Structure formats: C-alpha cells, structure tokens
Short mmCIF file of C-alpha atoms and ligand atoms in Angstrom, two decimals:
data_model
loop_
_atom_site.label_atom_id
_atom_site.label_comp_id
_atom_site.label_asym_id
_atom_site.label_seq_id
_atom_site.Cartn_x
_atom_site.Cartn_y
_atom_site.Cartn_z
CA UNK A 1 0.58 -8.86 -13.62
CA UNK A 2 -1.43 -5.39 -14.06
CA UNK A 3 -2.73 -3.90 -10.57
CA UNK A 4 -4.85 -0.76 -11.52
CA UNK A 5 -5.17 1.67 -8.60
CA UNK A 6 -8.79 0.62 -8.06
CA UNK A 7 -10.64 -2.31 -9.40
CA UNK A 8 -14.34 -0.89 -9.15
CA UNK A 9 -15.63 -4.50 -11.30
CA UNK A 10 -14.31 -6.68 -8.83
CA UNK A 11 -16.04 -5.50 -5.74
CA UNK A 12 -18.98 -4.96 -8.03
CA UNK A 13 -18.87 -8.86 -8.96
CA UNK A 14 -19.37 -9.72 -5.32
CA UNK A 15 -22.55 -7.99 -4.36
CA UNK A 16 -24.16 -7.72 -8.22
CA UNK A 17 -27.11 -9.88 -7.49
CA UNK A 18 -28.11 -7.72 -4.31
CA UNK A 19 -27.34 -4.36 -5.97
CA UNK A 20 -29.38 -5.36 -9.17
CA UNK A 21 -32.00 -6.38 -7.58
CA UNK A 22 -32.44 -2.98 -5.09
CA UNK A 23 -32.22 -1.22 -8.23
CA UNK A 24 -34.80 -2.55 -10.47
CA UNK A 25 -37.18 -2.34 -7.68
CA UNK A 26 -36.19 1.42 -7.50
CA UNK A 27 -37.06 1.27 -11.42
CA UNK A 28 -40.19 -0.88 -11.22
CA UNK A 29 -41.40 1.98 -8.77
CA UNK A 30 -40.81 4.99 -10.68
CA UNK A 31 -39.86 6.29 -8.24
CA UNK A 32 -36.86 8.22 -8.70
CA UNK A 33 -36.27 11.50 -6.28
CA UNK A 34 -35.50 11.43 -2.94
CA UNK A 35 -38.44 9.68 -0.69
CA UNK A 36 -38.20 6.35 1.41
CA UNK A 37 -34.90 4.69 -0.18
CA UNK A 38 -33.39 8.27 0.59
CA UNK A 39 -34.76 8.62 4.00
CA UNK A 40 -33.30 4.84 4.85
CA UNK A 41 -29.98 6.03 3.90
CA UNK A 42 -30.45 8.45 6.20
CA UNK A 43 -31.34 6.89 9.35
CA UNK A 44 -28.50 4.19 8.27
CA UNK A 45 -25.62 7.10 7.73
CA UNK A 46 -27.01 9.13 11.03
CA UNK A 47 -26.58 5.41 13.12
CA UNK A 48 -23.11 5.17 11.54
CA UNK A 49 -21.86 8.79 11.99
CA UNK A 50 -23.70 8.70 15.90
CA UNK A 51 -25.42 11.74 14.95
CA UNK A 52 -29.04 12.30 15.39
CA UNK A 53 -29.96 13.92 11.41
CA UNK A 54 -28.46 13.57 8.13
CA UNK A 55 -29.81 14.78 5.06
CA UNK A 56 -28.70 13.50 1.28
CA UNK A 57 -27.92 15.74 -1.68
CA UNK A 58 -26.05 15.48 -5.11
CA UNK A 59 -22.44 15.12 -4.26
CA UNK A 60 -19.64 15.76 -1.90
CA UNK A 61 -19.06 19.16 -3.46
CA UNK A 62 -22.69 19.82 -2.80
CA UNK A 63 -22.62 18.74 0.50
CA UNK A 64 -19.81 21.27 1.21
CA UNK A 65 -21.87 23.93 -0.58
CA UNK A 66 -24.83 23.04 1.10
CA UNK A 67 -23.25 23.24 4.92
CA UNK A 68 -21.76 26.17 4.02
CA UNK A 69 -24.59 28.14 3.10
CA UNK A 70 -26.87 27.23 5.58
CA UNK A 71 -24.19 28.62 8.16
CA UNK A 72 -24.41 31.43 6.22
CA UNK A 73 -20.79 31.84 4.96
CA UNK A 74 -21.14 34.53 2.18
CA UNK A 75 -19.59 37.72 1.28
CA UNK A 76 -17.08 39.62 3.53
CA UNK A 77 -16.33 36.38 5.49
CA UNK A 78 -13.59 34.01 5.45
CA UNK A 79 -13.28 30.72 5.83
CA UNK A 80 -10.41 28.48 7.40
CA UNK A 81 -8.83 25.76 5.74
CA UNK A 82 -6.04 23.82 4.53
CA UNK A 83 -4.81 23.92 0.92
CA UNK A 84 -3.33 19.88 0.70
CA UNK A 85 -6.74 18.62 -0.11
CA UNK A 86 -9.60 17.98 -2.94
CA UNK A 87 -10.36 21.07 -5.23
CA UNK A 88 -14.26 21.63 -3.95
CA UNK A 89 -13.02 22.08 0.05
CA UNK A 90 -11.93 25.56 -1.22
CA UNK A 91 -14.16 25.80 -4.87
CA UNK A 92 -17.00 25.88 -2.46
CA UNK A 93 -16.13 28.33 -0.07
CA UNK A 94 -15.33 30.57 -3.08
CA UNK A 95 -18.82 29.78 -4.66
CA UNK A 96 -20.53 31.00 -1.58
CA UNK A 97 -18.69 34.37 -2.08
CA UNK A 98 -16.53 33.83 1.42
CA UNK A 99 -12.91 33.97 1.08
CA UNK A 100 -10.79 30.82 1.67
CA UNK A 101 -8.29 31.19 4.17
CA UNK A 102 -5.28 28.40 3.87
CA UNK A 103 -3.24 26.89 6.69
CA UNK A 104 -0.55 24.53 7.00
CA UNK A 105 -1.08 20.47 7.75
CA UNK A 106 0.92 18.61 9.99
CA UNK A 107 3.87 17.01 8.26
CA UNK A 108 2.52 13.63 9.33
CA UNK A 109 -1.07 12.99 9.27
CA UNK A 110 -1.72 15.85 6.47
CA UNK A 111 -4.43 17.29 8.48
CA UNK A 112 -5.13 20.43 9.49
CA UNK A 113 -3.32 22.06 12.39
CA UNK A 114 -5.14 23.85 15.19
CA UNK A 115 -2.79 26.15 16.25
CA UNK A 116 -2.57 27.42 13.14
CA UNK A 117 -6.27 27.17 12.25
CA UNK A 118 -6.63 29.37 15.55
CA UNK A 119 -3.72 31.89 14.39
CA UNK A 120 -6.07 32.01 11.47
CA UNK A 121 -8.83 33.50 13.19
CA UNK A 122 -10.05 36.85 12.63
CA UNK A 123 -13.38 38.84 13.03
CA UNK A 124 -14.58 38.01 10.04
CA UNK A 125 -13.71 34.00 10.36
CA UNK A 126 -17.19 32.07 10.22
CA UNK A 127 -16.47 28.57 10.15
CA UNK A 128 -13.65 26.30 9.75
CA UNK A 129 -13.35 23.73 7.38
CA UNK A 130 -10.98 20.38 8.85
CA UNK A 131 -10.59 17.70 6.05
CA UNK A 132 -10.36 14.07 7.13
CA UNK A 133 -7.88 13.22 4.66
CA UNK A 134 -7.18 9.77 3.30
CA UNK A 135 -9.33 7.99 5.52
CA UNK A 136 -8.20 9.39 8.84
CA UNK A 137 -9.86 11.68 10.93
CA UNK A 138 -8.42 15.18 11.72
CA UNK A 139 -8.00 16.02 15.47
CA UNK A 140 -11.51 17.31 15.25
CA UNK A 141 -11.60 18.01 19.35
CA UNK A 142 -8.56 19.99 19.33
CA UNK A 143 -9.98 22.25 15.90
CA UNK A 144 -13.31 22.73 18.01
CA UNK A 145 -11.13 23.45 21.24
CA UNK A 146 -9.13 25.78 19.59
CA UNK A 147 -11.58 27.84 17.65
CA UNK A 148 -14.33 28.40 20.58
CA UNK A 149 -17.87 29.18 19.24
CA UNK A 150 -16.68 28.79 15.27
CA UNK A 151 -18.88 26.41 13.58
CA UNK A 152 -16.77 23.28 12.14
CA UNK A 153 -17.46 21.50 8.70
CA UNK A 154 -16.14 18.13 8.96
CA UNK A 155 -14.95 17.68 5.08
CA UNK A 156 -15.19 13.82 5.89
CA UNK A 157 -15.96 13.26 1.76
CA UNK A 158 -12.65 10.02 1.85
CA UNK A 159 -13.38 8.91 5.38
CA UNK A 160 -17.14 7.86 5.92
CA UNK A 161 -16.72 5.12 9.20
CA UNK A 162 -13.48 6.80 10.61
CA UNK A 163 -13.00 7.05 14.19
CA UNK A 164 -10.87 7.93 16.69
CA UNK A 165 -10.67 7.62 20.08
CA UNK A 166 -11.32 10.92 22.29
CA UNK A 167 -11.08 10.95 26.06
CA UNK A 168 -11.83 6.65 26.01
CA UNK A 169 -14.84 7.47 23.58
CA UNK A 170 -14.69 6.36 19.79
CA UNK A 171 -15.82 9.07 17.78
CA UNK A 172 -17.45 8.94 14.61
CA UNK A 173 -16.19 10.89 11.41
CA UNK A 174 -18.75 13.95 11.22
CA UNK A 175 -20.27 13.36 15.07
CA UNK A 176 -18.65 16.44 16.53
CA UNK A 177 -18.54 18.54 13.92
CA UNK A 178 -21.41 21.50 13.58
CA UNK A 179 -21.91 19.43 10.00
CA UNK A 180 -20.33 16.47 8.64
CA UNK A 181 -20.26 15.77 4.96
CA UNK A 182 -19.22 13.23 3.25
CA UNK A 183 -18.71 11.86 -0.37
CA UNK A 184 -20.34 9.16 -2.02
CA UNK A 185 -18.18 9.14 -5.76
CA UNK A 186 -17.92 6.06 -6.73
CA UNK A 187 -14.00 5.46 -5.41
CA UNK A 188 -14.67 6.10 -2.19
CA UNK A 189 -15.50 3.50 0.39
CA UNK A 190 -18.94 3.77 0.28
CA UNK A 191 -19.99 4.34 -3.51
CA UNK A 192 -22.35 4.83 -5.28
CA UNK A 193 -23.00 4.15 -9.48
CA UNK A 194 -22.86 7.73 -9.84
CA UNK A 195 -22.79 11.12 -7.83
CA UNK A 196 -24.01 11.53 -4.46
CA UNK A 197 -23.34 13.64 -0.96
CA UNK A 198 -24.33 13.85 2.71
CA UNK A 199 -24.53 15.66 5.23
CA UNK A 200 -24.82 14.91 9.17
CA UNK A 201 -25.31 16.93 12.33
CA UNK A 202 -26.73 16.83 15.51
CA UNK A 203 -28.62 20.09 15.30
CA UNK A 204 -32.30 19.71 14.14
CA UNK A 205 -32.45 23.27 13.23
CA UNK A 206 -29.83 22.91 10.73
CA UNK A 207 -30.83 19.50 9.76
CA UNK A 208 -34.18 21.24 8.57
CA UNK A 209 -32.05 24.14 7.05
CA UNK A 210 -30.36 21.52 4.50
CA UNK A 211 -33.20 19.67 3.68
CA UNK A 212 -34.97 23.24 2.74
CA UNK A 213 -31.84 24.38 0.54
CA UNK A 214 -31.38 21.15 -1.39
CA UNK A 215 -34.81 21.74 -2.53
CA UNK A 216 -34.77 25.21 -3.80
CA UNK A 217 -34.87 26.80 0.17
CA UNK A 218 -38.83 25.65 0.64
CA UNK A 219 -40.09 23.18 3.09
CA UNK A 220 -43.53 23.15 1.28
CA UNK A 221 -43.16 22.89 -2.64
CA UNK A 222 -44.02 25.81 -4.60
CA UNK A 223 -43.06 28.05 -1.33
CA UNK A 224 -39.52 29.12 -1.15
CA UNK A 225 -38.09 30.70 2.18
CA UNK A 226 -34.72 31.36 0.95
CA UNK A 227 -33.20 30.60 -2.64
CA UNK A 228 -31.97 27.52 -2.54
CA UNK A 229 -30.35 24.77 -5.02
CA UNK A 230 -31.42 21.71 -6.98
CA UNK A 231 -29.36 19.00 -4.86
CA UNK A 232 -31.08 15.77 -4.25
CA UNK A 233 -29.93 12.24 -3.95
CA UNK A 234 -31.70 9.82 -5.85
CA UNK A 235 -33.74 6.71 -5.19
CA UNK A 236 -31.43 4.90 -7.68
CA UNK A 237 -28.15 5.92 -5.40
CA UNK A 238 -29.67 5.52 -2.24
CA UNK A 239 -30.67 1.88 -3.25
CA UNK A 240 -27.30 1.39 -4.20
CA UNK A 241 -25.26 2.50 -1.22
CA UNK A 242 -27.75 1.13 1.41
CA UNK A 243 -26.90 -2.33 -0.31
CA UNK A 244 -23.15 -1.27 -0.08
CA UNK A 245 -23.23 -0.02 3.96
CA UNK A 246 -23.51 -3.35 5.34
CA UNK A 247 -20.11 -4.38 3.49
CA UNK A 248 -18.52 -0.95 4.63
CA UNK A 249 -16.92 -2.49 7.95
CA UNK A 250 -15.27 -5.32 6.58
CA UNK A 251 -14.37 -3.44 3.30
CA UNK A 252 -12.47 -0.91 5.23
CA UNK A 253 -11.05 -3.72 7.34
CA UNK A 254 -9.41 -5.29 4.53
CA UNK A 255 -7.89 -1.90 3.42
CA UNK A 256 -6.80 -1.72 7.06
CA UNK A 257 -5.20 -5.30 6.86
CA UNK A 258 -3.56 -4.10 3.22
CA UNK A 259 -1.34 -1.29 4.46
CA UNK A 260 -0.84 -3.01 7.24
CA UNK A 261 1.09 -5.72 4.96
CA UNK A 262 2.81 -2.98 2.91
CA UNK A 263 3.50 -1.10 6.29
CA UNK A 264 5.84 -4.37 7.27
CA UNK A 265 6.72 -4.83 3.31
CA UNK A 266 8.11 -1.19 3.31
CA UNK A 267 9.62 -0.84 6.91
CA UNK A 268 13.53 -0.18 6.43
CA UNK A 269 13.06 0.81 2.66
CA UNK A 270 15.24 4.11 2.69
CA UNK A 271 13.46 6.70 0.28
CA UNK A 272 10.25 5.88 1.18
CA UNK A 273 7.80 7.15 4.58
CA UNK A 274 4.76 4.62 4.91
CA UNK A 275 1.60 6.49 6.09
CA UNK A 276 1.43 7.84 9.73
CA UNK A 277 -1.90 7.38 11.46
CA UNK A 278 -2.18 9.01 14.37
CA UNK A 279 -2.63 6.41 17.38
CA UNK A 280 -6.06 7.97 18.57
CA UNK A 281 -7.41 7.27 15.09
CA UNK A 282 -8.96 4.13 13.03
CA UNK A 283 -8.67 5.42 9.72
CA UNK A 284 -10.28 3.67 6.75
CA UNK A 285 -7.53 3.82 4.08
CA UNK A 286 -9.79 5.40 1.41
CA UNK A 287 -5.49 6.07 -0.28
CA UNK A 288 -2.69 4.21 1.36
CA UNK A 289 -0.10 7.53 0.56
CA UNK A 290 3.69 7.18 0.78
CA UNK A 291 6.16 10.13 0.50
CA UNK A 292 8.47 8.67 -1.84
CA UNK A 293 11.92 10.35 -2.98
CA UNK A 294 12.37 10.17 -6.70
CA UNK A 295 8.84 10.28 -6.61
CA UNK A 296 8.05 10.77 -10.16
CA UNK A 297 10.45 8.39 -11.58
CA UNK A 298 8.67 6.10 -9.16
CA UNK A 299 5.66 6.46 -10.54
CA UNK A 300 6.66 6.36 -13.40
CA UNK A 301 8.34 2.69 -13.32
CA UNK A 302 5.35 1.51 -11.65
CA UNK A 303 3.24 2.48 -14.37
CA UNK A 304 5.53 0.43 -16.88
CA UNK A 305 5.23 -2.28 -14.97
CA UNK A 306 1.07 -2.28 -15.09
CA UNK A 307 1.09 -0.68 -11.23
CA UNK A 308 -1.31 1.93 -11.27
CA UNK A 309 -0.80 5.01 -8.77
CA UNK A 310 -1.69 8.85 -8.38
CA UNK A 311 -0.55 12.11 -6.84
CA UNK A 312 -3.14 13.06 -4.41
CA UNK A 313 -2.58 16.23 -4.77
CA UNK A 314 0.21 17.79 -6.82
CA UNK A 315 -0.70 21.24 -6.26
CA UNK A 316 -1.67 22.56 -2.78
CA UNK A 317 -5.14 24.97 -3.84
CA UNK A 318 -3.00 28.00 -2.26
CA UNK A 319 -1.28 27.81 -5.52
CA UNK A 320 -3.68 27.18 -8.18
CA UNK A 321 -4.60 29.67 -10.65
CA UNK A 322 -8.03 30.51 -9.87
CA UNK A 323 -7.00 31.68 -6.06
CA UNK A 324 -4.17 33.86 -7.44
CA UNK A 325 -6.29 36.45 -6.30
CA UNK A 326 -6.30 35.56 -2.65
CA UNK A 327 -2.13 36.24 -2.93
CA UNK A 328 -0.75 33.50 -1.67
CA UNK A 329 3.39 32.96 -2.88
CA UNK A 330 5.12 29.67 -3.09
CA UNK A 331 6.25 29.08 0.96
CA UNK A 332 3.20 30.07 1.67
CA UNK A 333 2.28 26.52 3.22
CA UNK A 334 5.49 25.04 2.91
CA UNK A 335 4.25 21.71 4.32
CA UNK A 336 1.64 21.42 2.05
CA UNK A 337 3.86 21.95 -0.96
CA UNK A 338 6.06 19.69 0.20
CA UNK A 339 3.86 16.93 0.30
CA UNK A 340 2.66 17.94 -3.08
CA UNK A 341 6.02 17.10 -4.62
CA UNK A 342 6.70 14.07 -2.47
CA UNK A 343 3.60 12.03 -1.97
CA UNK A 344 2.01 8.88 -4.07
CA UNK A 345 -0.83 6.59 -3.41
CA UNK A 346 -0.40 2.99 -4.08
CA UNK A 347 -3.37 0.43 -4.78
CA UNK A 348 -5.37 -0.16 -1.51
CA UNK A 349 -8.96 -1.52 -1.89
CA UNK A 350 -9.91 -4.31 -0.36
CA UNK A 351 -10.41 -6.77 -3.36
CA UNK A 352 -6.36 -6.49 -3.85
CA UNK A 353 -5.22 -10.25 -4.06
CA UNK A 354 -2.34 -11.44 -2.38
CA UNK A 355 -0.27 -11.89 -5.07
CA UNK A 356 -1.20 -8.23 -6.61
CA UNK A 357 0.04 -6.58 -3.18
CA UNK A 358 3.19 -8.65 -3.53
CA UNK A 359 3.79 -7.66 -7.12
CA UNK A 360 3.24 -3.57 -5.61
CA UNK A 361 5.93 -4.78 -3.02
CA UNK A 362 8.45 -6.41 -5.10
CA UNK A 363 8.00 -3.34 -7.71
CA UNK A 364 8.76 -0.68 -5.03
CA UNK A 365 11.00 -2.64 -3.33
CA UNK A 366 13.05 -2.89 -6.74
CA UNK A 367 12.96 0.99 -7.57
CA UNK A 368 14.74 1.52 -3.99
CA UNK A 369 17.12 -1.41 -4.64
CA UNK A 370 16.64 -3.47 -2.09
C1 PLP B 1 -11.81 15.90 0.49
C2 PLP B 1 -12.94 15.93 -0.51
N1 PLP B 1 -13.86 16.90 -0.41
C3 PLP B 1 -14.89 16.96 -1.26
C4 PLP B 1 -15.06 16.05 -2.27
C5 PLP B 1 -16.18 16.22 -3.24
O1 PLP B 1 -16.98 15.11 -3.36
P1 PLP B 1 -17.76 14.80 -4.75
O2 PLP B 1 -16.75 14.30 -5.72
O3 PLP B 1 -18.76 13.76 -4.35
O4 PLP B 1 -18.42 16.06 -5.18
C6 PLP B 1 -14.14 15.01 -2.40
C7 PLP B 1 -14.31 13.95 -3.42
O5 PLP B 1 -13.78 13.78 -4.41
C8 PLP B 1 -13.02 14.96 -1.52
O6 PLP B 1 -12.11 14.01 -1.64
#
C-alpha cells in the first residue's frame, strides 16, 4: 500500500461540490481582485487569530515581506531569527536590505529561544522574527518579554489555528505578535488552489500600512504614498479558503488524533524521538517530525516501500550559500544543524486511513527492528 506524504485529492473529494460552486460564482462575477470574498476572509482569519485587522496578500513570503517593510526594516538594521526554518523567513529579511541575524532553537520544540534571541540584541536590532514551526506555536510571551519594545513578526505561515495557553488564556497563533503572518500554499492546513498570504495585527495603524503597500503604497489608486508592491489575494483564493475555514478545526483535530496514534505506535522504539510539544501549546501538526538515527537510510526504505517522507529542513539558512556573506561557520547553531541531519516528517493529514498509518507504523517499526 502507497502512502504519499500528502494526499491533496482526497481532502479535495470531500468538500468539491462546495468549493466548485464558491468558485464559479467568483467566475460568473468577474470579479477577480481583492474586494468582498477578500474582505470575508478577513473578518473570518481576524475572528480566528483574536486579532482585531488582517489584511490578505500573495503568499506567505509576501506576507513576511510585507510586515517587514511596513516596520520599516531596511538597510543598516538587523533582524533576529532562527536559521531551522523555511527559506523566505530569512530571503525576506535580506530582500528588505536588513541583515538576518541567526539564533539557536531549542533542541525540543525547534523554536526559537529567547535568551538567545535577547543575547542577539543590538542597537541596530528592529524586529524579531519567531517561527511557529510545524504547527506549534513558539513561546511568543517569553520572545516579547525578552526583547522589550522590539516589534515581533509571528512567522505563523505552518500553524494558522495554533494556540497555547498563557497565564490560563488560550492564545491564538499571530494574536500577540506586532504582525502575524501566515501561509496559505496549498499543503498547509488551510489551502488554497494556488498562492496566497496574510497578515494579522491588532494595530489599525499598521493594518492600514499593509493594505497601502500591497497595493503599490497608495490608499487612493493612482496616488502612491510610499512605493509599494503588487501583492493581492484573489477573489478566486479567498472563495476557496473561506469554504476550507469551517473544516480547519476538525482537520487539524484529526492530525492531532494521527500523531497521537504514532506517538503510542513509536513509544519505546530506540532510534527514534517522536515530536515534543510543549504542554502550554495545541499545535496543529501541519508535519508530524521525528529525529530518526540512520535517518537517511530510513527514508530511504520508506520510500521503497511507497511511504512518502521529507527533510524539513536539511540545511539550517546560516549555512546556505547565498548568506555566506553574513559569515556564519558550521557550529554556528549547532542545534539547528543537528536537527538538519537528524529530522524526518512522516505522513500526517487528516484524510490518512487507518490502515495507511498502520502500514507507516509497521514500516518504521521494521527499519528499527522491533
Ligand atoms: C515557515 C514559513 N515561512 C514562510 C513561508 C512562505 O509561505 P509561501 O509559500 O506562501 O510564500 C512558508 C511556506 O512555505 C513557511 O513554511
């Protein structure tokens, strides 16, 4: 029995007719760029993130980009973040002309650290950039406690619906944060059937900021305050994902209910670390991530046996090519790197059927001999 990584067709099958239909309204319309479909998303993501504004754009990356400028990270500062994450955390801060600044994650969660996000901090720091990794949120209140008066970018692109528990309170991914942004590619756990970004915050100010630079920096068209970009969601999108949001809950419940199976599958395997969520959170399992010795020959018999996996990520951005400039040596972040070389993410979305989660088990469960 084949289980690919993620089955985008079968969760598809089970909400076609509603999707279609939201869509060829969109198309019967003609009307394509941003307007009321957008503007429902909206409201819908600001109710779900407990934040009081959000503002759609053109991707994850753009949401980043977006935040980021209208913060006004540029040239001459530096920006604080971890390395153990998706390329555009740091390919934005560079394409703003600030200077990313990497830390270490904790061993466990693989989010950032505040100490050393804090140890980070110089005069030129001018925002920090904590990325909810996975699905679980990173100790956002400690990042804000320990950097006082830095604005925070919640890179919340995997964990849209995440919460965790702060002083008795659940808190939404993105509600603290200065901005939130997250990610609607189509694997994530809200998707759409093509590109598409957020952004949340509870500052109006800023709120009208992003809406200006996703349309070329002008409230009124034809009038440009500040140059801005071309980075709009569409109608087509919206449609889409405000179909998807009501399934969100019980989507990421199943994922939930999926590692915990594996959890109890894997407990006692030696070789292999099941994912640690920190008790405070709820995390939505957007990867269910093992550290795995023999990791690549794991993989590798996994994939001959019709199991699909992936590295998430198997080189920290500290070490990539394009930030040799920024100097950065092997042992630079030697927690990062570590998990580079160790981790592996095993099918989690909620379609998975019983018997394909077994076949994962049984396959795993083989490799380690037991
Ligand atoms: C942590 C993180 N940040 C940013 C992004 C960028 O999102 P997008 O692919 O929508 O541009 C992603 C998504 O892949 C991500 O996982």
């Amino acid at each position: 029995m084949s289980v690919p990584l993620l089955d985008l067709r079968a969760q598809h099958a089970t909400i076609r007719d509603e999707v279609v239909a939201a869509m060829m309204k969109t198309v019967d319309s003609q009307l394509f760029i941003l307007g009321a479909p957008v503007e429902a998303l909206e409201r819908e993501v600001a109710e779900l993130s407990h934040t009081k504004f959000a503002v759609g754009c053109a991707s994850g990356t753009d949401a980043l980009l977006l935040a980021l400028r209208a913060l006004d990270c540029g040239a001459g500062d530096e920006v604080i973040t971890t390395p153990f994450t998706f390329f555009a955390t740091a390919g934005t801060i560079h394409n703003v002309g600030a200077k990313p600044v990497f830390v270490d994650i904790d061993p466990k969660t693989f989010n950032i650290l505040p100490g050393a996000a804090a140890a980070a901090r110089t005069s030129r720091s001018k925002a920090c950039v904590p990325v909810d990794l996975f699905g679980q949120m990173a100790p956002i209140e400690d990042v804000i406690k320990a950097l006082p008066g830095l604005p925070v970018i919640e890179d919340a692109a995997q964990s849209i619906g995440a919460r965790r528990s702060i002083d008795g309170e659940w808190r939404m991914a993105g509600e603290l944060a200065t901005i939130g942004t997250f990610s609607f590619f189509p694997s994530k756990n809200l998707g759409g059937y093509g590109d598409g970004g957020m952004m949340v915050t509870q500052d109006e100010a800023l709120a009208a900021r992003l809406k200006r630079l996703r349309m070329h920096g002008g409230a009124k068209q034809y009038f440009h305050d500040e140059v801005g970009f071309n980075s709009r969601l569409d109608a087509l999108q919206a449609v889409v994902l405000s179909a998807k949001l009501p399934h969100l809950a019980g989507w990421s419940a199943k994922r939930r209910a999926n590692a915990a199976y594996y959890n109890k599958a894997f407990a006692g395997v030696s070789g292999l670390t099941t994912p640690f969520i920190d008790p405070a959170n709820e995390s939505i399992f957007n990867q269910y991530t093992i550290r795995a010795e023999k990791r690549d020959a794991l993989q590798a018999y996994l994939k001959e046996r019709g199991i699909g996996t992936s590295i998430y990520y198997p080189l920290p951005l500290h070490l990539q090519p394009c930030f040799a400039y920024l100097g950065y040596k092997a042992g630079s972040c030697p927690e990062s790197e570590r998990a580079a070389g160790e981790v592996l993410s095993l099918p989690i979305y909620p379609e998975l059927t019983n018997s394909q989660l077994d076949e994962v088990i049984e396959n795993v469960r083989a490799f380690y001999g037991v």
